[in-house]
């Protein structure tokens, strides 16, 4: 398959790969109004890459951060112009040249789901199976052009086949949040059946995934959310109790546990909530941090950590094995991504505004083609 002229490559449908495509391009940082749907060149896949005709892309806070130009310690600046879009489902349109011995490749026209993490594959972290620890780690849609376009080039080794019975919008909801949730709840958090779990800010895509995975692991789960409608929806999804994130939920969580505290807390809000989240932990409890959507500035009491034998653990997006674990569960019907809304590519500004205003429960997906 490698080495052929990509411009003449044809997928299984017989549709020729065009030279140009529509893409949502960020040329300056700012609000949703800076997003522009433009005509740009179709990317040409490099060695070991495949070209996908994008069907659906789920949005994440990474898309908001990329558009806003968030940077800081551990966050490299976004290079403009940029196309974001981390969670990508598409059909194979063309192949780049091989980058080594031929390996199995998806068939032309096959629907695939993309694992968005890219690493060098050679450092000691990659050899341990931990690409997110790699010094050259990058995320498709953050550090290189992503899927908010009609075509995207991705490494062939980063895709898995999507069963035809799984809708592309459902599959797109999986990579970033479910892989991160599995990493935090299972791989890093080491949740055990019967433990009590707190999910802080549970109404977003990551929080819903954390709730579902914790329930599947046999935990009793409490959540926080900012509106009565969100709390009602989270209770329908299996939470035992839902606390108002605008009230004194720390006191309510302690009362819910009879003063003992929870065994595991999952916090992706960050600075505004972490002090209270830590105080919700019982003796020997652990908190897993997987984001800082509310900011990363905070003041902590060190004594409240070590005197209670508490542990603070970091868990960004998981590795390939974490990704495979959650995709298999979704394909088997054991996890059910919650889709809040589906927008066409033309309404990307409206979709991102809904995320910023935190009006969603679950994932917002963009249908590209």
Short mmCIF file of C-alpha atoms in Angstrom, two decimals:
data_model
loop_
_atom_site.label_atom_id
_atom_site.label_comp_id
_atom_site.label_asym_id
_atom_site.label_seq_id
_atom_site.Cartn_x
_atom_site.Cartn_y
_atom_site.Cartn_z
CA UNK A 1 0.00 0.00 0.00
CA UNK A 2 2.87 2.38 0.72
CA UNK A 3 4.65 4.51 -1.83
CA UNK A 4 1.80 5.13 -4.28
CA UNK A 5 0.82 8.60 -5.45
CA UNK A 6 -1.62 9.74 -2.78
CA UNK A 7 -3.37 12.16 -5.12
CA UNK A 8 -4.42 9.21 -7.27
CA UNK A 9 -5.35 7.03 -4.27
CA UNK A 10 -8.98 5.98 -4.12
CA UNK A 11 -10.85 4.61 -1.10
CA UNK A 12 -13.24 1.69 -1.26
CA UNK A 13 -16.07 4.02 -2.28
CA UNK A 14 -14.22 5.00 -5.44
CA UNK A 15 -14.24 8.67 -4.44
CA UNK A 16 -10.99 10.44 -5.37
CA UNK A 17 -9.13 12.31 -2.61
CA UNK A 18 -9.54 16.05 -3.34
CA UNK A 19 -6.76 18.61 -3.17
CA UNK A 20 -8.64 20.98 -0.86
CA UNK A 21 -11.01 20.65 2.09
CA UNK A 22 -13.02 22.63 4.59
CA UNK A 23 -11.40 23.09 7.99
CA UNK A 24 -12.03 25.14 11.14
CA UNK A 25 -8.87 27.25 11.30
CA UNK A 26 -7.63 29.25 14.30
CA UNK A 27 -5.49 32.15 13.08
CA UNK A 28 -5.62 34.22 16.25
CA UNK A 29 -6.52 33.45 19.83
CA UNK A 30 -9.76 34.61 21.39
CA UNK A 31 -13.40 33.69 21.78
CA UNK A 32 -15.54 31.47 19.54
CA UNK A 33 -15.80 34.33 17.06
CA UNK A 34 -12.18 33.73 15.91
CA UNK A 35 -13.08 30.30 14.48
CA UNK A 36 -13.23 30.37 10.69
CA UNK A 37 -14.41 27.69 8.28
CA UNK A 38 -11.88 27.91 5.46
CA UNK A 39 -10.78 26.07 2.35
CA UNK A 40 -7.26 24.66 2.88
CA UNK A 41 -5.07 21.99 1.30
CA UNK A 42 -5.76 18.35 2.17
CA UNK A 43 -2.83 17.10 4.28
CA UNK A 44 -0.51 14.57 2.70
CA UNK A 45 0.19 11.64 5.06
CA UNK A 46 3.85 11.04 5.82
CA UNK A 47 5.69 7.75 6.37
CA UNK A 48 3.60 5.35 8.44
CA UNK A 49 0.54 7.60 8.29
CA UNK A 50 -2.94 7.26 6.83
CA UNK A 51 -5.33 9.89 5.56
CA UNK A 52 -8.82 9.82 7.06
CA UNK A 53 -12.00 11.33 5.68
CA UNK A 54 -13.38 12.65 8.95
CA UNK A 55 -16.92 11.70 9.95
CA UNK A 56 -17.23 13.00 13.51
CA UNK A 57 -15.14 14.77 16.15
CA UNK A 58 -16.00 15.14 19.83
CA UNK A 59 -15.05 18.41 21.50
CA UNK A 60 -12.98 18.74 24.66
CA UNK A 61 -11.68 21.55 26.82
CA UNK A 62 -8.44 21.11 24.85
CA UNK A 63 -10.25 22.70 21.91
CA UNK A 64 -11.17 25.68 24.07
CA UNK A 65 -7.62 25.99 25.43
CA UNK A 66 -6.16 25.80 21.90
CA UNK A 67 -8.48 28.55 20.71
CA UNK A 68 -7.82 30.73 23.76
CA UNK A 69 -4.06 30.24 23.53
CA UNK A 70 -3.61 28.75 26.98
CA UNK A 71 0.04 28.25 27.86
CA UNK A 72 2.16 27.88 30.98
CA UNK A 73 4.26 25.32 32.84
CA UNK A 74 3.97 22.01 31.02
CA UNK A 75 1.70 23.53 28.35
CA UNK A 76 3.57 24.42 25.13
CA UNK A 77 2.09 27.31 23.15
CA UNK A 78 -0.19 26.55 20.21
CA UNK A 79 1.41 27.29 16.86
CA UNK A 80 -0.88 29.25 14.56
CA UNK A 81 -2.61 28.70 12.24
CA UNK A 82 -4.07 25.66 13.94
CA UNK A 83 -6.88 23.13 13.48
CA UNK A 84 -7.98 21.50 16.73
CA UNK A 85 -10.06 18.35 17.22
CA UNK A 86 -8.72 15.50 19.35
CA UNK A 87 -11.41 12.79 19.22
CA UNK A 88 -11.56 11.68 15.60
CA UNK A 89 -13.61 9.06 13.76
CA UNK A 90 -13.15 8.69 10.03
CA UNK A 91 -12.79 6.37 7.08
CA UNK A 92 -9.44 5.47 5.54
CA UNK A 93 -8.93 7.49 2.36
CA UNK A 94 -5.24 7.01 1.50
CA UNK A 95 -1.89 5.67 2.76
CA UNK A 96 1.48 7.30 3.20
CA UNK A 97 4.74 5.48 2.42
CA UNK A 98 5.80 2.78 4.91
CA UNK A 99 8.15 3.77 7.73
CA UNK A 100 9.56 0.29 8.24
CA UNK A 101 8.58 -3.34 7.77
CA UNK A 102 5.03 -3.66 6.50
CA UNK A 103 2.49 -4.12 9.28
CA UNK A 104 -1.23 -4.71 9.13
CA UNK A 105 -3.10 -1.64 7.93
CA UNK A 106 -6.80 -0.83 7.95
CA UNK A 107 -8.56 -1.41 4.66
CA UNK A 108 -9.46 1.51 2.38
CA UNK A 109 -12.85 2.86 3.42
CA UNK A 110 -12.74 1.24 6.86
CA UNK A 111 -14.12 3.34 9.74
CA UNK A 112 -11.50 3.82 12.47
CA UNK A 113 -11.12 5.63 15.79
CA UNK A 114 -7.92 7.55 16.57
CA UNK A 115 -5.86 7.35 19.75
CA UNK A 116 -4.65 10.97 19.87
CA UNK A 117 -1.31 10.54 21.68
CA UNK A 118 1.96 10.52 19.70
CA UNK A 119 5.40 9.75 21.15
CA UNK A 120 8.89 8.85 19.99
CA UNK A 121 8.44 5.11 20.62
CA UNK A 122 12.08 4.73 21.67
CA UNK A 123 12.72 6.43 25.03
CA UNK A 124 12.55 4.51 28.30
CA UNK A 125 9.02 5.75 28.97
CA UNK A 126 7.75 4.63 25.58
CA UNK A 127 9.43 1.26 26.05
CA UNK A 128 7.53 0.94 29.32
CA UNK A 129 4.30 1.57 27.41
CA UNK A 130 3.84 5.09 28.82
CA UNK A 131 3.80 7.46 25.82
CA UNK A 132 2.32 10.35 27.83
CA UNK A 133 5.59 10.47 29.82
CA UNK A 134 7.69 10.77 26.65
CA UNK A 135 9.68 14.04 26.34
CA UNK A 136 8.41 14.30 22.74
CA UNK A 137 4.79 13.48 23.59
CA UNK A 138 2.23 15.32 21.47
CA UNK A 139 -1.54 15.24 21.04
CA UNK A 140 -3.30 15.29 17.69
CA UNK A 141 -5.50 18.37 17.73
CA UNK A 142 -3.32 20.20 20.26
CA UNK A 143 0.28 20.00 19.08
CA UNK A 144 -0.46 19.14 15.44
CA UNK A 145 -3.48 19.69 13.22
CA UNK A 146 -6.50 17.72 14.32
CA UNK A 147 -9.84 16.53 13.09
CA UNK A 148 -12.05 19.63 12.77
CA UNK A 149 -11.61 19.32 9.04
CA UNK A 150 -12.82 17.07 6.25
CA UNK A 151 -9.50 15.17 6.17
CA UNK A 152 -6.71 14.51 8.69
CA UNK A 153 -3.43 12.58 8.57
CA UNK A 154 -2.68 10.34 11.57
CA UNK A 155 -0.19 7.55 12.38
CA UNK A 156 -1.55 4.21 11.15
CA UNK A 157 -0.53 2.57 14.43
CA UNK A 158 -2.85 4.95 16.33
CA UNK A 159 -6.18 3.63 15.05
CA UNK A 160 -8.60 0.85 15.89
CA UNK A 161 -11.49 -0.36 13.77
CA UNK A 162 -14.97 0.82 14.75
CA UNK A 163 -17.68 -1.84 14.48
CA UNK A 164 -20.26 -0.85 11.88
CA UNK A 165 -22.99 -1.08 14.53
CA UNK A 166 -21.40 1.75 16.54
CA UNK A 167 -22.39 5.22 15.38
CA UNK A 168 -19.45 7.53 14.58
CA UNK A 169 -20.80 10.13 17.05
CA UNK A 170 -20.69 7.53 19.85
CA UNK A 171 -17.20 6.34 18.94
CA UNK A 172 -15.92 9.92 18.81
CA UNK A 173 -16.96 10.42 22.43
CA UNK A 174 -14.46 7.79 23.62
CA UNK A 175 -10.74 8.65 23.14
CA UNK A 176 -9.81 11.62 25.33
CA UNK A 177 -12.32 11.41 28.18
CA UNK A 178 -12.80 7.66 28.52
CA UNK A 179 -9.09 6.91 28.17
CA UNK A 180 -8.34 9.61 30.76
CA UNK A 181 -11.12 8.36 33.03
CA UNK A 182 -9.88 4.76 32.85
CA UNK A 183 -6.38 5.96 33.62
CA UNK A 184 -7.56 7.91 36.64
CA UNK A 185 -10.07 5.46 38.08
CA UNK A 186 -8.41 2.10 37.34
CA UNK A 187 -4.74 2.38 36.32
CA UNK A 188 -3.71 5.18 38.70
CA UNK A 189 -6.58 5.36 41.21
CA UNK A 190 -6.63 1.56 41.65
CA UNK A 191 -10.30 1.59 42.60
CA UNK A 192 -11.52 -1.47 44.47
CA UNK A 193 -15.11 -2.79 44.59
CA UNK A 194 -17.12 -1.34 47.46
CA UNK A 195 -15.10 1.87 47.79
CA UNK A 196 -16.72 5.29 47.98
CA UNK A 197 -15.87 7.68 45.17
CA UNK A 198 -16.42 11.42 44.67
CA UNK A 199 -16.46 12.89 41.16
CA UNK A 200 -16.07 16.68 41.29
CA UNK A 201 -17.70 18.56 38.43
CA UNK A 202 -19.21 15.40 37.03
CA UNK A 203 -21.46 16.74 34.28
CA UNK A 204 -18.83 17.12 31.56
CA UNK A 205 -17.61 14.37 29.28
CA UNK A 206 -14.77 13.33 31.59
CA UNK A 207 -16.93 13.36 34.72
CA UNK A 208 -19.62 11.20 33.12
CA UNK A 209 -16.94 8.74 31.96
CA UNK A 210 -15.43 8.63 35.47
CA UNK A 211 -18.87 7.99 36.95
CA UNK A 212 -19.60 5.15 34.54
CA UNK A 213 -16.22 3.46 34.98
CA UNK A 214 -16.35 3.72 38.77
CA UNK A 215 -19.83 2.19 38.79
CA UNK A 216 -18.69 -0.62 36.49
CA UNK A 217 -15.85 -1.31 38.95
CA UNK A 218 -18.30 -1.76 41.81
CA UNK A 219 -17.98 1.58 43.61
CA UNK A 220 -20.57 3.78 45.27
CA UNK A 221 -20.32 7.19 43.64
CA UNK A 222 -21.17 10.73 44.73
CA UNK A 223 -20.98 13.63 42.31
CA UNK A 224 -21.10 17.42 42.29
CA UNK A 225 -22.76 19.56 39.62
CA UNK A 226 -23.95 23.13 39.33
CA UNK A 227 -27.60 22.81 38.36
CA UNK A 228 -30.60 20.80 39.47
CA UNK A 229 -31.06 19.44 35.93
CA UNK A 230 -27.46 18.22 35.76
CA UNK A 231 -27.74 16.57 39.18
CA UNK A 232 -30.96 14.85 38.16
CA UNK A 233 -29.30 13.51 35.00
CA UNK A 234 -26.28 12.22 36.94
CA UNK A 235 -28.56 10.41 39.37
CA UNK A 236 -30.26 8.78 36.39
CA UNK A 237 -26.81 7.63 35.22
CA UNK A 238 -26.23 5.82 38.50
CA UNK A 239 -24.78 8.27 41.02
CA UNK A 240 -25.92 7.51 44.58
CA UNK A 241 -26.07 11.17 45.56
CA UNK A 242 -25.52 14.48 43.77
CA UNK A 243 -24.37 17.61 45.61
CA UNK A 244 -24.72 21.22 44.50
CA UNK A 245 -21.25 22.43 43.48
CA UNK A 246 -22.28 26.00 44.35
CA UNK A 247 -23.11 25.05 47.96
CA UNK A 248 -20.95 23.68 50.80
CA UNK A 249 -20.57 20.23 49.26
CA UNK A 250 -17.51 19.46 51.38
CA UNK A 251 -19.68 19.34 54.51
CA UNK A 252 -22.33 17.30 52.69
CA UNK A 253 -19.82 14.73 51.47
CA UNK A 254 -18.43 14.27 54.98
CA UNK A 255 -21.97 13.82 56.30
CA UNK A 256 -22.80 11.33 53.52
CA UNK A 257 -19.84 9.18 54.59
CA UNK A 258 -20.66 9.41 58.29
CA UNK A 259 -17.62 11.62 58.82
CA UNK A 260 -15.19 9.09 57.38
CA UNK A 261 -14.58 10.66 53.97
CA UNK A 262 -14.33 9.03 50.56
CA UNK A 263 -11.70 6.55 49.43
CA UNK A 264 -11.09 8.07 46.01
CA UNK A 265 -11.84 11.53 44.63
CA UNK A 266 -11.56 12.54 40.97
CA UNK A 267 -11.03 16.25 40.32
CA UNK A 268 -10.51 17.80 36.89
CA UNK A 269 -11.65 21.29 37.91
CA UNK A 270 -8.36 22.09 39.64
CA UNK A 271 -7.50 25.12 41.72
CA UNK A 272 -10.98 26.27 42.78
CA UNK A 273 -12.04 22.84 44.12
CA UNK A 274 -8.91 20.89 45.08
CA UNK A 275 -8.62 22.11 48.72
CA UNK A 276 -12.21 21.04 49.45
CA UNK A 277 -11.75 17.80 47.48
CA UNK A 278 -8.75 16.88 49.63
CA UNK A 279 -10.71 17.48 52.81
CA UNK A 280 -13.39 15.08 51.54
CA UNK A 281 -10.87 12.23 51.58
CA UNK A 282 -10.84 9.75 54.41
CA UNK A 283 -7.75 8.42 56.15
CA UNK A 284 -5.41 7.11 53.43
CA UNK A 285 -7.67 8.44 50.68
CA UNK A 286 -6.36 9.44 47.29
CA UNK A 287 -7.27 12.19 44.87
CA UNK A 288 -6.62 11.88 41.14
CA UNK A 289 -6.09 15.07 39.13
CA UNK A 290 -6.84 14.87 35.41
CA UNK A 291 -7.33 18.49 34.45
CA UNK A 292 -7.62 22.08 35.57
CA UNK A 293 -10.61 23.43 33.68
CA UNK A 294 -11.28 25.93 36.46
CA UNK A 295 -7.65 27.08 36.81
CA UNK A 296 -4.49 25.79 38.45
CA UNK A 297 -3.71 28.37 41.15
CA UNK A 298 -4.42 27.12 44.67
CA UNK A 299 -3.41 27.16 48.34
CA UNK A 300 -3.10 23.83 50.15
CA UNK A 301 -2.57 22.83 53.74
CA UNK A 302 0.36 20.41 53.66
CA UNK A 303 -0.60 19.02 57.06
CA UNK A 304 -4.06 18.07 55.76
CA UNK A 305 -2.29 15.86 53.25
CA UNK A 306 0.40 14.06 55.23
CA UNK A 307 -1.35 13.78 58.60
CA UNK A 308 -4.23 11.95 56.94
CA UNK A 309 -1.95 9.75 54.81
CA UNK A 310 -3.60 11.22 51.74
CA UNK A 311 -2.16 10.87 48.25
CA UNK A 312 -2.31 13.29 45.32
CA UNK A 313 -1.97 11.51 41.97
CA UNK A 314 -1.68 12.85 38.45
CA UNK A 315 -3.44 11.08 35.60
CA UNK A 316 -3.55 12.76 32.18
CA UNK A 317 -4.75 10.87 29.13
CA UNK A 318 -3.97 7.17 29.37
CA UNK A 319 -1.76 4.95 27.24
CA UNK A 320 -2.63 2.60 24.39
CA UNK A 321 -3.68 -0.19 26.77
CA UNK A 322 -6.04 2.17 28.60
CA UNK A 323 -7.47 3.22 25.23
CA UNK A 324 -7.99 -0.41 24.17
CA UNK A 325 -9.67 -1.24 27.50
CA UNK A 326 -12.34 1.44 27.12
CA UNK A 327 -12.95 0.94 23.40
CA UNK A 328 -13.54 -2.77 23.99
CA UNK A 329 -16.02 -1.97 26.75
CA UNK A 330 -17.88 0.53 24.56
CA UNK A 331 -17.98 -1.88 21.61
CA UNK A 332 -19.33 -4.57 23.97
CA UNK A 333 -22.06 -2.27 25.32
CA UNK A 334 -20.57 -2.17 28.84
CA UNK A 335 -19.95 1.59 28.73
CA UNK A 336 -22.39 4.00 27.11
CA UNK A 337 -21.05 7.42 26.10
CA UNK A 338 -23.56 10.18 26.77
CA UNK A 339 -24.03 12.55 23.83
CA UNK A 340 -25.38 15.94 24.85
CA UNK A 341 -25.66 17.38 21.34
CA UNK A 342 -24.43 16.94 17.77
CA UNK A 343 -23.63 20.01 15.66
CA UNK A 344 -22.58 20.37 12.03
CA UNK A 345 -19.11 21.73 11.30
CA UNK A 346 -20.63 25.08 10.35
CA UNK A 347 -21.86 25.57 13.94
CA UNK A 348 -18.53 25.00 15.67
CA UNK A 349 -18.63 28.41 17.41
CA UNK A 350 -22.03 27.64 18.93
CA UNK A 351 -20.82 24.21 20.07
CA UNK A 352 -17.69 25.58 21.75
CA UNK A 353 -19.69 28.33 23.41
CA UNK A 354 -21.94 25.67 24.97
CA UNK A 355 -18.89 23.95 26.46
CA UNK A 356 -17.50 27.23 27.81
CA UNK A 357 -20.83 28.05 29.43
CA UNK A 358 -20.93 24.53 30.93
CA UNK A 359 -24.45 23.84 29.73
CA UNK A 360 -23.80 20.24 28.72
CA UNK A 361 -24.00 16.81 30.33
CA UNK A 362 -21.70 14.40 28.52
CA UNK A 363 -20.10 15.07 25.15
CA UNK A 364 -20.71 17.57 22.38
CA UNK A 365 -19.90 16.12 18.97
CA UNK A 366 -19.28 17.77 15.61
CA UNK A 367 -20.53 15.88 12.55
CA UNK A 368 -18.09 16.60 9.74
CA UNK A 369 -19.26 14.33 6.93
#
